[in-house]
Short mmCIF file of C-alpha atoms and ligand atoms in Angstrom, two decimals:
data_model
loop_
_atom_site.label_atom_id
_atom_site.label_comp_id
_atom_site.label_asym_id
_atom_site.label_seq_id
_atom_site.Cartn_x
_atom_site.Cartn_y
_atom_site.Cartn_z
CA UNK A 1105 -9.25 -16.70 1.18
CA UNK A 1106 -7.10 -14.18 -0.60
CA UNK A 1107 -5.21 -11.03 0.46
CA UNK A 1108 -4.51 -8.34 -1.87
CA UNK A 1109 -1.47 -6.49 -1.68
CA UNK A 1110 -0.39 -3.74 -4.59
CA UNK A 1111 2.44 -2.09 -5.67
CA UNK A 1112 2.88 0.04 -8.08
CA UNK A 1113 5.38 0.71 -11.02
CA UNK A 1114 8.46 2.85 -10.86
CA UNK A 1115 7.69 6.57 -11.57
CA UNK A 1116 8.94 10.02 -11.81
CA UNK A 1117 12.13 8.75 -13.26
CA UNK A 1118 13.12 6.22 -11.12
CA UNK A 1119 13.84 2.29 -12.39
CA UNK A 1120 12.65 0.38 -9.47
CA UNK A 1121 9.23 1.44 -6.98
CA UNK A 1122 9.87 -0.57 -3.37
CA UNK A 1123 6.26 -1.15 -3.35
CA UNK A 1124 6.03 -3.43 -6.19
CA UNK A 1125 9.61 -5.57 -5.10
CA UNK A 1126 7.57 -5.64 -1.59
CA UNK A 1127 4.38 -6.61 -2.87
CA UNK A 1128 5.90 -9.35 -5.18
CA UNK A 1129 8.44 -10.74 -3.33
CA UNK A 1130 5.47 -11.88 -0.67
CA UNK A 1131 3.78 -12.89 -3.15
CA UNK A 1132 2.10 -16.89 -2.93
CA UNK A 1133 2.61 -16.43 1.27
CA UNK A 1134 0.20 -17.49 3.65
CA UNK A 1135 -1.63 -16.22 6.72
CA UNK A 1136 -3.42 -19.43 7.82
CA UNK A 1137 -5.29 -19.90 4.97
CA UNK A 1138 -5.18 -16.53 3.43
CA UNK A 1139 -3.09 -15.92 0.79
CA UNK A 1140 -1.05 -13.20 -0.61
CA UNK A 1141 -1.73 -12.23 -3.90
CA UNK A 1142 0.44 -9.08 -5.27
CA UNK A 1143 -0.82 -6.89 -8.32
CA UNK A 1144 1.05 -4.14 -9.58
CA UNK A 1145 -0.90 -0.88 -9.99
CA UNK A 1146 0.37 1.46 -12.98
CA UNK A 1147 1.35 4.98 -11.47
CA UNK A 1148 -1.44 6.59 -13.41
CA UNK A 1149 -4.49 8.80 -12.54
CA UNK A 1150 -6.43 6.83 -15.54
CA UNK A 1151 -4.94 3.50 -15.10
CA UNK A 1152 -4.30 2.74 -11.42
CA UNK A 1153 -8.31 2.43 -9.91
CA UNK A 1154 -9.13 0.51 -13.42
CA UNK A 1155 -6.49 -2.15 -12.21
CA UNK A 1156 -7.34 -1.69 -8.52
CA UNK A 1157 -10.51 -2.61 -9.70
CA UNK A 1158 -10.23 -5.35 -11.62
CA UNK A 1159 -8.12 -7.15 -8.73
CA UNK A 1160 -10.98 -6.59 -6.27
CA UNK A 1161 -13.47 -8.25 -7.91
CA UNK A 1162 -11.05 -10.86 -9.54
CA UNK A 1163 -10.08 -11.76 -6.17
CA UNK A 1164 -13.23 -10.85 -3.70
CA UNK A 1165 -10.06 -10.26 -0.90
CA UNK A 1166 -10.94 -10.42 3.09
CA UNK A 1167 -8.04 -8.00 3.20
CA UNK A 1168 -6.59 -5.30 1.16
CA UNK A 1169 -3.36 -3.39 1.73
CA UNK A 1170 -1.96 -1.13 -1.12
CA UNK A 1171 1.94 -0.40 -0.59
CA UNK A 1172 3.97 2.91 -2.25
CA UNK A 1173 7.08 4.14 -2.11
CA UNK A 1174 7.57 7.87 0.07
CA UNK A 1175 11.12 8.88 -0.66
CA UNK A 1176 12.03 11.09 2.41
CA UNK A 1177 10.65 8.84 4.96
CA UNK A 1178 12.44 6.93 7.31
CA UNK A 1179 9.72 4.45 8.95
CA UNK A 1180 7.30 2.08 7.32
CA UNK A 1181 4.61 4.75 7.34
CA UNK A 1182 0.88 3.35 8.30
CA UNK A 1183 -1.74 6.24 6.47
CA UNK A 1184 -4.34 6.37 8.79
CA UNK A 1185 -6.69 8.53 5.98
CA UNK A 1186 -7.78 8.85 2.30
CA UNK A 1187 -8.50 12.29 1.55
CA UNK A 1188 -10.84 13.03 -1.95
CA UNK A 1189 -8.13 15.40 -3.42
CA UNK A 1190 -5.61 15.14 -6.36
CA UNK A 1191 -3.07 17.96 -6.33
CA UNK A 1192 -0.72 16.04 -8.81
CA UNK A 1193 3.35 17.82 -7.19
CA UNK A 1194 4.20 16.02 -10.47
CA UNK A 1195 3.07 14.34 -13.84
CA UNK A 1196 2.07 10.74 -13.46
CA UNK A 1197 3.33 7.87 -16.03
CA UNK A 1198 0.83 9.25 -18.64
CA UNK A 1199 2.18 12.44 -18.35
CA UNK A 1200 -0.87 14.02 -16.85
CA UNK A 1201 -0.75 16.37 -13.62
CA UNK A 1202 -4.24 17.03 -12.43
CA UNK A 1203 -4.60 19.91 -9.98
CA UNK A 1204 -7.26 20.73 -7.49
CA UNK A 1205 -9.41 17.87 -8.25
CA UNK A 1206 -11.47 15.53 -6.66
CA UNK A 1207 -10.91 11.83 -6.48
CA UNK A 1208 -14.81 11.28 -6.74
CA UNK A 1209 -16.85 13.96 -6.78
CA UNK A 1210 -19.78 11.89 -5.48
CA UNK A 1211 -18.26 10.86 -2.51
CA UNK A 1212 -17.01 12.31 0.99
CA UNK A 1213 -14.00 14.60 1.78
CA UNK A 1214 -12.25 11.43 3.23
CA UNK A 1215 -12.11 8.25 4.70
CA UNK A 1216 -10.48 6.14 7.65
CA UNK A 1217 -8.02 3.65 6.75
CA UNK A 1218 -10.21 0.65 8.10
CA UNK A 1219 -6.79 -1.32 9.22
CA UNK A 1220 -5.22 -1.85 12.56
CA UNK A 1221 -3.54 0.94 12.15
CA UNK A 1222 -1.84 0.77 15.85
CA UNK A 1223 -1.74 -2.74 16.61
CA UNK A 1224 0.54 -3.05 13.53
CA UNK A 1225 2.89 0.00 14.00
CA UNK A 1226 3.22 -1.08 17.84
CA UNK A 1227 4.13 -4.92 16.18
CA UNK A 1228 6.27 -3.61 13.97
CA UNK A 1229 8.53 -1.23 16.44
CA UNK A 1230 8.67 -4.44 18.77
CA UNK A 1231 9.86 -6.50 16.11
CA UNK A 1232 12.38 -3.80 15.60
CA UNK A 1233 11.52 -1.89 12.07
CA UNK A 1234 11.34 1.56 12.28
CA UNK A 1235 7.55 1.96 12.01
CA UNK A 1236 4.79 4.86 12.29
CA UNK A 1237 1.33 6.62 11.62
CA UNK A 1238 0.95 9.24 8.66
CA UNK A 1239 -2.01 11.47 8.67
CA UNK A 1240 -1.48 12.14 4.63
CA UNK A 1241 -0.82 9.81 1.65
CA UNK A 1242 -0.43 13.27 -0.18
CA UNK A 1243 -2.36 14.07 -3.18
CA UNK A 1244 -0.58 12.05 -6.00
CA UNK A 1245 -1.44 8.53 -6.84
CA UNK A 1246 -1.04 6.79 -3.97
CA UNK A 1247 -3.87 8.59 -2.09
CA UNK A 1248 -6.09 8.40 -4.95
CA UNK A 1249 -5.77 4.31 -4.98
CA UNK A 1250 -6.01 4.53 -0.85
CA UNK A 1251 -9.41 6.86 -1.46
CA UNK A 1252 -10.85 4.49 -4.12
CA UNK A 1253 -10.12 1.56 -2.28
CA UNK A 1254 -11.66 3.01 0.71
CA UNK A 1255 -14.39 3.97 -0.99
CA UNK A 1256 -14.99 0.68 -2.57
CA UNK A 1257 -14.66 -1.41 0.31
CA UNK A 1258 -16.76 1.28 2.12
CA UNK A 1259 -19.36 -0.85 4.46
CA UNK A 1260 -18.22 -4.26 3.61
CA UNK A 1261 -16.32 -5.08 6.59
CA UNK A 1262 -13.26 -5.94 4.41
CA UNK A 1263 -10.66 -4.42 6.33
CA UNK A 1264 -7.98 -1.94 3.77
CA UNK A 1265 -5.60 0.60 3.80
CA UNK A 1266 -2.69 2.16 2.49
CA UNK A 1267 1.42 1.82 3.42
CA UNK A 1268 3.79 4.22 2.23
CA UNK A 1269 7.81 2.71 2.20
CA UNK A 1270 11.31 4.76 2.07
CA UNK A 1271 13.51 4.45 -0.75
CA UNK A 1272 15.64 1.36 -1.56
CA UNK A 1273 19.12 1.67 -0.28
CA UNK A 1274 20.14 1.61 -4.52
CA UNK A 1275 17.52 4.78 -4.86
CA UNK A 1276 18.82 6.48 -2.31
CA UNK A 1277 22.51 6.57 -3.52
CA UNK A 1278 21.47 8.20 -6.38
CA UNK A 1279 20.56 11.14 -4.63
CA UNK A 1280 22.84 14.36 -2.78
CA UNK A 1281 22.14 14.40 -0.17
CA UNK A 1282 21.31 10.96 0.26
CA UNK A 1283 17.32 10.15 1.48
CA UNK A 1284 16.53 7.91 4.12
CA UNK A 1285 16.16 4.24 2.88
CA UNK A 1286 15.49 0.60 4.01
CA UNK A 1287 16.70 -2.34 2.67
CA UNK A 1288 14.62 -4.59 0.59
CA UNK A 1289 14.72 -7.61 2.59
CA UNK A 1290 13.70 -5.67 6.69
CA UNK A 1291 10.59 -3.92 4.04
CA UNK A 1292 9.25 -7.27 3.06
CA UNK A 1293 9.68 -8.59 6.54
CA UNK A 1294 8.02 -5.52 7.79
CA UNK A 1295 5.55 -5.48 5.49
CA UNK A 1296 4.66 -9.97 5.90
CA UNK A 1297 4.56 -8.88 9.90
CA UNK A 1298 2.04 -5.98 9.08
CA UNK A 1299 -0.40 -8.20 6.82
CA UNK A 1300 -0.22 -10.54 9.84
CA UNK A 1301 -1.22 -8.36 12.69
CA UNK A 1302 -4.05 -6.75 10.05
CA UNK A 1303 -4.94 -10.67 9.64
CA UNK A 1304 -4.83 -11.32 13.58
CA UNK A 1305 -2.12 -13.44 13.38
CA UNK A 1306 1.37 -13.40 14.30
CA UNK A 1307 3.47 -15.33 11.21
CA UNK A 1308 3.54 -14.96 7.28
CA UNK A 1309 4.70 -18.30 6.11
CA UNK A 1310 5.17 -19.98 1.98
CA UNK A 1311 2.44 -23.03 3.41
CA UNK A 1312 -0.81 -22.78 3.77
CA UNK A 1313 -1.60 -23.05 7.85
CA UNK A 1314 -4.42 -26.05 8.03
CA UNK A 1315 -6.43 -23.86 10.15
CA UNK A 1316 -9.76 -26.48 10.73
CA UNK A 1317 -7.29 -29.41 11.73
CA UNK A 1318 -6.63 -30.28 15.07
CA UNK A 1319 -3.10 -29.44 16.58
CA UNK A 1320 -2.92 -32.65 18.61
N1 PCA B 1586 4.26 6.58 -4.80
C1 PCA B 1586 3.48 7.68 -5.36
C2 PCA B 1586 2.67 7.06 -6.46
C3 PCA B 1586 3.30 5.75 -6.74
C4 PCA B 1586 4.18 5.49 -5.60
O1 PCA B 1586 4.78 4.45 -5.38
C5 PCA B 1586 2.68 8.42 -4.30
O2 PCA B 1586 3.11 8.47 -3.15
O3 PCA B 1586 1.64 8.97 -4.63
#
């Protein structure tokens, strides 16, 4: 069984994206028997549901969960919905800065994220990361993979969804005044904990759980 989890490529200037050194630093883990595989998504209105794509049917996932960085947030930030708009604030890594457009013009104005949306905000906060619900992924990249995904896993019973990260504590410093940020290391905790709950489990672990054998 695989899990897909995506990240995507630095943009809008920047020389590291959280969401990719999340994705691949879980990368090879386990869930029982499901295991994490990490693609990185190009920050690109052309390029990003081509590779989205490509992943889901390379890797026919029980469970997708596409990560991005949200500098200016302080909390792993659970979207709870896809909305079929692209309002680009600014150009993409092609340079292109679509305005006003649909995602798909064939489909509907939005969709649910199909994840456990409380379950795994309520795990994280108990494990103690600063976690909560987002009712917009904006209009950039990010919620143009969340809407495609959405729309692709629409009816399958594969559950998906979208997580938007703060800045790395390296990012952040950068900045006057400084944005919120996380460190690396409680985001890819966070983030293992979250594929759990989404996975009804409780653990992320680098060995495969033998989930048919008897415990005693
Ligand atoms: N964040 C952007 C796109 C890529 C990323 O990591 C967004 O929020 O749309």
């Amino acid at each position: 069984m695989n899990i897909l989890l995506t990240g995507f490529d630095p943009f809008g200037g920047e020389a590291i994206n959280p969401s990719w050194e999340v994705a691949r630093a879980l990368n090879g883990q386990f869930i029982g028997a499901a295991q994490v595989h990490a693609r990185q998504l190009p920050t690109s209105f052309t390029g990003a549901p081509v590779a989205l794509g490509r992943a889901l049917d390379a890797l026919a996932p029980v469970l997708v969960v596409a990560l991005g960085q949200a500098s200016g947030r302080a909390e792993i930030s659970i979207e709870r919905v896809a909305v079929n708009l692209i309002d680009a604030r600014i150009p993409d890594n092609d340079g292109q800065r679509p305005l006003d457009q649909p995602v798909r013009a064939d489909a509907p104005a939005g969709y649910f994220s199909t994840l456990p949306v409380k379950a795994m905000r309520d795990a994280l906060r108990q494990a103690g990361h600063p976690a909560g619900l987002s009712l917009t992924a904006g209009a950039f990249v990010c919620n143009q993979v969340f809407f495609e995904l959405q729309h692709r896993l629409a009816g399958t019973g594969v559950r998906s969804g979208f997580i938007h990260l703060p800045a790395l504590p390296e990012q952040a410093a950068q900045a006057q005044p400084a944005p919120p940020s996380m460190a690396l290391a409680a985001q890819v905790a966070a983030i293992g904990l979250a594929l759990a709950v989404a996975m009804g489990s409780t653990s992320i672990s680098a060995a495969a759980a033998d989930e048919g054998a008897p415990t005693s």
